[in-house]
């Protein structure tokens, strides 16, 4: 139940982030719906494909698709309010990233992968939806250019494995790791921390 | 046999649509071949991956690849004639969409998916080849911007499940649903029907 | 062991080619790492997904990821030297293509595919990483526009099946086919051989 709630919250957060990007590109209703859908399920779909977990999760359980459709309709109806919430694009995206990173790690553990691969799988789950969203909108994916994004997923993911070595209930470790991902990204953007420039000139 | 014929006709229709787009981009022979190939098998490949039906269909049966290669060679040889047939790009694309939507639904039923997911799978089968084609040619996928496209797939797909409730032979329901998809798209373009604008300003 | 060495060499070659392209786009460290990673494992990942070989190879064996991370760090540290080696982008890419084509064919044979599909699978393994790299960097994939690229993979791949009919040790046939792919591409670029123009006007 706990796990399921996290998954649905992440789906809603990413779907809204997809709607906001798609509406800037002036796509029609189905364009917006598809971008929202792909942003929300893209990372989890690639994760399921990579570990051979098919049919992929959203095809076995209609709750994801129904959640996304309702989210998109509500987001479009209240678009005026959403437009005043520029910062929410960032916030929803960030919450989604935190949630999905840990969901991906959980699935990697279920598939018997090593911690290193679980962290990679969590990072893919968290970031690939946004990558597809940007590719479909014909832009260089934002995570390659700006902000400490993958770094937050990787540090948060690693902290989950460290926390599990301590005498902490697994659910707490799970939530703390999610908050670490979210906090890292917010701090990085707030204080404009970027990865060191690797270009000499 | 009936089913197989439909599948091959869709492959030819989509391959030609791929050739026409690729030639506008002045790609070389293999560029044209690959775009035609991806347009023709992209939707079915994603469909097979999502439901875990591997090796994907075109790898198990050479007939698809051979069909595409012959189609591309013929399309290039008769390019002058094709160029006069601007409208054929639209027509071939539309026929392919109708055929693939129903092929995808059929596969979803075989995989035991719910009607909602079968319709989604049909829409993916029909539209994803064109999406990849546009991404590879560095354009925002046309289906996100123009025309009632996914809508036609969804309504046609839903009509198949409704028709199956009526006392109609399954093959007839299959063909009627294909024609509904094709008719919807032609009517939408002919009368310039678009989805309602969702932007206030 | 022989096979494994070939695989790792191809990984290094492609990762460096990814670093060089990503640095031209001024991506940050993780952007460079991800592009290098995707360039190196993209083709093999699609190959594994298409034949249903999951979890995909790089998730089961950490050696690929560790190889890529070390390669990227070294490539960035010695970027000044690399910048003088413009031609190395081409050379590394070409070596990677030759190696991956044959690795892909080998996997296709293991999966029981026909020679035609093995050659297609080898070509996909060799070229798809570069295709994703270019899509992520928002460019029309270079293999669709320039140089005899897929042609080299296909001729080299076909030559492997021909060589296996002759009284030659399989490992020799494997290496000779790799060299044929590499030689064909170098000759094509050196003498500016291109596929015949298919446009009348």
Coordinates of N, CA, C and O in Angstrom, one line a residue, chain C residues 79-149:
Chain C
X79 N 41.6 15.5 -22.3 CA 40.8 16.0 -23.4 C 41.7 16.9 -24.3 O 41.5 16.9 -25.6
X80 N 42.7 17.6 -23.8 CA 43.5 18.4 -24.6 C 44.2 17.6 -25.7 O 44.2 18.0 -26.8
X81 N 44.8 16.5 -25.2 CA 45.4 15.6 -26.2 C 44.4 15.0 -27.2 O 44.7 15.0 -28.4
X82 N 43.2 14.7 -26.7 CA 42.1 14.2 -27.6 C 41.7 15.2 -28.6 O 41.5 14.8 -29.8
X83 N 41.7 16.5 -28.2 CA 41.3 17.5 -29.2 C 42.2 17.6 -30.4 O 41.8 18.0 -31.5
X84 N 43.5 17.2 -30.2 CA 44.4 17.2 -31.3 C 44.1 16.0 -32.2 O 44.7 15.9 -33.3
X85 N 43.4 15.1 -31.7 CA 43.2 13.8 -32.4 C 41.8 13.7 -33.1 O 41.1 12.8 -32.9
X86 N 41.4 14.8 -33.8 CA 40.2 14.8 -34.5 C 39.9 13.5 -35.2 O 38.8 13.0 -35.2
X87 N 40.9 13.0 -35.9 CA 40.7 11.8 -36.7 C 40.4 10.6 -35.9 O 39.9 9.6 -36.3
X88 N 40.7 10.7 -34.5 CA 40.5 9.5 -33.7 C 39.0 9.3 -33.5 O 38.6 8.2 -33.3
X89 N 38.2 10.4 -33.6 CA 36.8 10.2 -33.5 C 36.3 9.2 -34.5 O 35.6 8.3 -34.2
X90 N 36.8 9.5 -35.7 CA 36.5 8.6 -36.8 C 37.0 7.2 -36.6 O 36.3 6.2 -36.8
X91 N 38.3 7.1 -36.2 CA 38.9 5.8 -36.1 C 38.3 5.0 -35.0 O 38.0 3.8 -35.2
X92 N 38.0 5.6 -33.8 CA 37.4 4.8 -32.7 C 36.0 4.4 -33.1 O 35.6 3.2 -32.8
X93 N 35.3 5.2 -33.8 CA 34.0 4.9 -34.2 C 34.0 3.7 -35.2 O 33.2 2.8 -35.0
X94 N 35.0 3.7 -36.1 CA 35.1 2.7 -37.1 C 35.5 1.3 -36.5 O 34.9 0.3 -36.8
X95 N 36.4 1.4 -35.5 CA 36.8 0.1 -34.8 C 35.6 -0.4 -34.1 O 35.3 -1.6 -34.2
X96 N 34.9 0.4 -33.4 CA 33.7 0.0 -32.6 C 32.7 -0.6 -33.5 O 32.1 -1.7 -33.2
X97 N 32.5 0.0 -34.7 CA 31.5 -0.6 -35.7 C 31.9 -2.0 -36.1 O 31.0 -2.9 -36.1
X98 N 33.1 -2.2 -36.4 CA 33.6 -3.5 -36.9 C 33.4 -4.5 -35.8 O 32.9 -5.6 -36.0
X99 N 33.8 -4.2 -34.6 CA 33.7 -5.1 -33.4 C 32.3 -5.5 -33.1 O 31.9 -6.6 -33.0
X100 N 31.4 -4.4 -33.0 CA 30.0 -4.7 -32.6 C 29.2 -5.4 -33.7 O 28.3 -6.2 -33.3
X101 N 29.6 -5.2 -35.0 CA 28.8 -5.9 -36.0 C 29.0 -7.4 -35.8 O 28.0 -8.2 -35.8
X102 N 30.2 -7.9 -35.5 CA 30.4 -9.3 -35.4 C 29.9 -9.8 -34.0 O 29.4 -10.9 -34.0
X103 N 30.0 -9.0 -33.0 CA 29.4 -9.4 -31.7 C 27.9 -9.6 -31.9 O 27.3 -10.6 -31.4
X104 N 27.2 -8.7 -32.6 CA 25.8 -8.8 -32.8 C 25.4 -10.1 -33.6 O 24.4 -10.8 -33.3
X105 N 26.2 -10.4 -34.6 CA 26.0 -11.6 -35.4 C 26.1 -12.8 -34.6 O 25.2 -13.7 -34.6
X106 N 27.1 -12.9 -33.7 CA 27.3 -14.0 -32.8 C 26.1 -14.2 -31.9 O 25.6 -15.3 -31.8
X107 N 25.5 -13.1 -31.4 CA 24.4 -13.3 -30.5 C 23.1 -13.7 -31.3 O 22.3 -14.4 -30.8
X108 N 23.0 -13.3 -32.5 CA 21.9 -13.7 -33.4 C 22.0 -15.2 -33.7 O 21.0 -15.9 -33.6
X109 N 23.2 -15.7 -33.9 CA 23.4 -17.1 -34.1 C 23.0 -17.9 -32.8 O 22.3 -18.9 -32.9
X110 N 23.4 -17.4 -31.7 CA 23.0 -18.0 -30.4 C 21.5 -18.1 -30.2 O 21.0 -19.0 -29.6
X111 N 20.8 -17.0 -30.8 CA 19.4 -17.0 -30.6 C 18.6 -17.7 -31.7 O 17.4 -17.8 -31.8
X112 N 19.4 -18.4 -32.6 CA 18.8 -19.2 -33.6 C 18.2 -18.5 -34.8 O 17.3 -19.0 -35.5
X113 N 18.7 -17.2 -35.0 CA 18.1 -16.4 -36.1 C 18.8 -16.8 -37.5 O 19.9 -17.4 -37.5
X114 N 18.1 -16.5 -38.6 CA 18.6 -16.8 -39.9 C 19.8 -15.9 -40.2 O 19.9 -14.8 -39.6
X115 N 20.7 -16.2 -41.1 CA 21.8 -15.3 -41.5 C 21.4 -13.9 -41.8 O 22.0 -13.0 -41.3
X116 N 20.3 -13.8 -42.6 CA 19.8 -12.4 -42.9 C 19.5 -11.6 -41.7 O 19.9 -10.4 -41.6
X117 N 18.8 -12.2 -40.7 CA 18.5 -11.5 -39.4 C 19.7 -11.3 -38.6 O 19.8 -10.3 -37.9
X118 N 20.7 -12.2 -38.6 CA 22.0 -12.0 -37.9 C 22.7 -10.8 -38.4 O 23.2 -10.0 -37.6
X119 N 22.7 -10.7 -39.7 CA 23.4 -9.5 -40.3 C 22.7 -8.2 -39.9 O 23.3 -7.2 -39.5
X120 N 21.3 -8.3 -39.9 CA 20.5 -7.1 -39.5 C 20.8 -6.8 -38.0 O 21.0 -5.6 -37.6
X121 N 20.9 -7.8 -37.2 CA 21.1 -7.6 -35.8 C 22.6 -7.1 -35.6 O 22.7 -6.2 -34.7
X122 N 23.5 -7.5 -36.3 CA 24.9 -7.0 -36.2 C 24.9 -5.5 -36.6 O 25.6 -4.7 -35.9
X123 N 24.2 -5.2 -37.7 CA 24.2 -3.8 -38.1 C 23.5 -2.9 -37.1 O 24.0 -1.8 -36.8
X124 N 22.4 -3.4 -36.5 CA 21.8 -2.7 -35.4 C 22.7 -2.5 -34.2 O 22.8 -1.4 -33.7
X125 N 23.4 -3.5 -33.8 CA 24.3 -3.5 -32.7 C 25.4 -2.4 -32.9 O 25.8 -1.7 -32.1
X126 N 25.9 -2.4 -34.2 CA 27.0 -1.5 -34.5 C 26.5 0.0 -34.7 O 27.3 0.9 -34.3
X127 N 25.3 0.2 -35.1 CA 24.9 1.5 -35.5 C 24.0 2.2 -34.5 O 23.9 3.5 -34.5
X128 N 23.2 1.5 -33.7 CA 22.1 2.1 -33.0 C 22.7 3.0 -31.9 O 22.1 4.0 -31.5
X129 N 23.8 2.6 -31.3 CA 24.4 3.5 -30.2 C 24.7 4.9 -30.8 O 24.4 5.9 -30.2
X130 N 25.3 5.0 -32.0 CA 25.5 6.2 -32.6 C 24.3 7.0 -33.0 O 24.2 8.2 -32.9
X131 N 23.2 6.2 -33.4 CA 22.0 6.9 -33.7 C 21.4 7.5 -32.5 O 21.0 8.7 -32.5
X132 N 21.3 6.8 -31.3 CA 20.8 7.4 -30.1 C 21.6 8.6 -29.7 O 21.1 9.6 -29.3
X133 N 23.0 8.5 -29.8 CA 23.9 9.6 -29.5 C 23.5 10.8 -30.3 O 23.3 11.9 -29.7
X134 N 23.2 10.7 -31.6 CA 22.9 11.8 -32.4 C 21.5 12.4 -32.1 O 21.3 13.6 -32.1
X135 N 20.6 11.5 -31.8 CA 19.2 11.9 -31.4 C 19.2 12.7 -30.1 O 18.6 13.8 -30.0
X136 N 20.0 12.2 -29.1 CA 20.0 12.9 -27.9 C 20.7 14.3 -28.0 O 20.4 15.2 -27.3
X137 N 21.6 14.4 -29.0 CA 22.3 15.7 -29.2 C 21.5 16.5 -30.2 O 22.0 17.5 -30.7
X138 N 20.3 16.0 -30.6 CA 19.4 16.8 -31.4 C 19.9 17.0 -32.9 O 19.8 18.1 -33.4
X139 N 20.5 16.0 -33.4 CA 20.9 16.0 -34.8 C 20.4 14.8 -35.6 O 20.1 13.8 -35.0
X140 N 20.2 15.0 -36.9 CA 19.8 13.9 -37.7 C 21.0 12.9 -37.7 O 22.1 13.3 -38.0
X141 N 20.7 11.6 -37.3 CA 21.8 10.7 -37.2 C 22.8 10.7 -38.4 O 22.3 10.6 -39.5
X142 N 24.1 10.8 -38.1 CA 25.1 10.9 -39.1 C 25.1 9.7 -40.1 O 25.3 9.9 -41.3
X143 N 24.7 8.5 -39.6 CA 24.8 7.4 -40.5 C 23.7 7.5 -41.6 O 23.8 6.7 -42.6
X144 N 22.7 8.3 -41.5 CA 21.7 8.4 -42.5 C 22.1 9.4 -43.6 O 21.5 9.5 -44.6
X145 N 23.1 10.2 -43.3 CA 23.4 11.2 -44.2 C 24.8 11.1 -44.9 O 24.9 11.5 -46.1
X146 N 25.7 10.4 -44.2 CA 27.1 10.5 -44.8 C 27.7 9.1 -44.8 O 27.4 8.3 -44.0
X147 N 28.6 8.9 -45.7 CA 29.5 7.8 -45.6 C 28.9 6.4 -45.8 O 27.7 6.2 -45.4
X148 N 29.6 5.5 -46.3 CA 29.2 4.1 -46.4 C 29.4 3.5 -45.0 O 30.5 3.1 -44.6
X149 N 28.3 3.4 -44.3 CA 28.4 3.0 -42.9 C 27.7 1.6 -42.7 O 28.3 0.6 -42.5

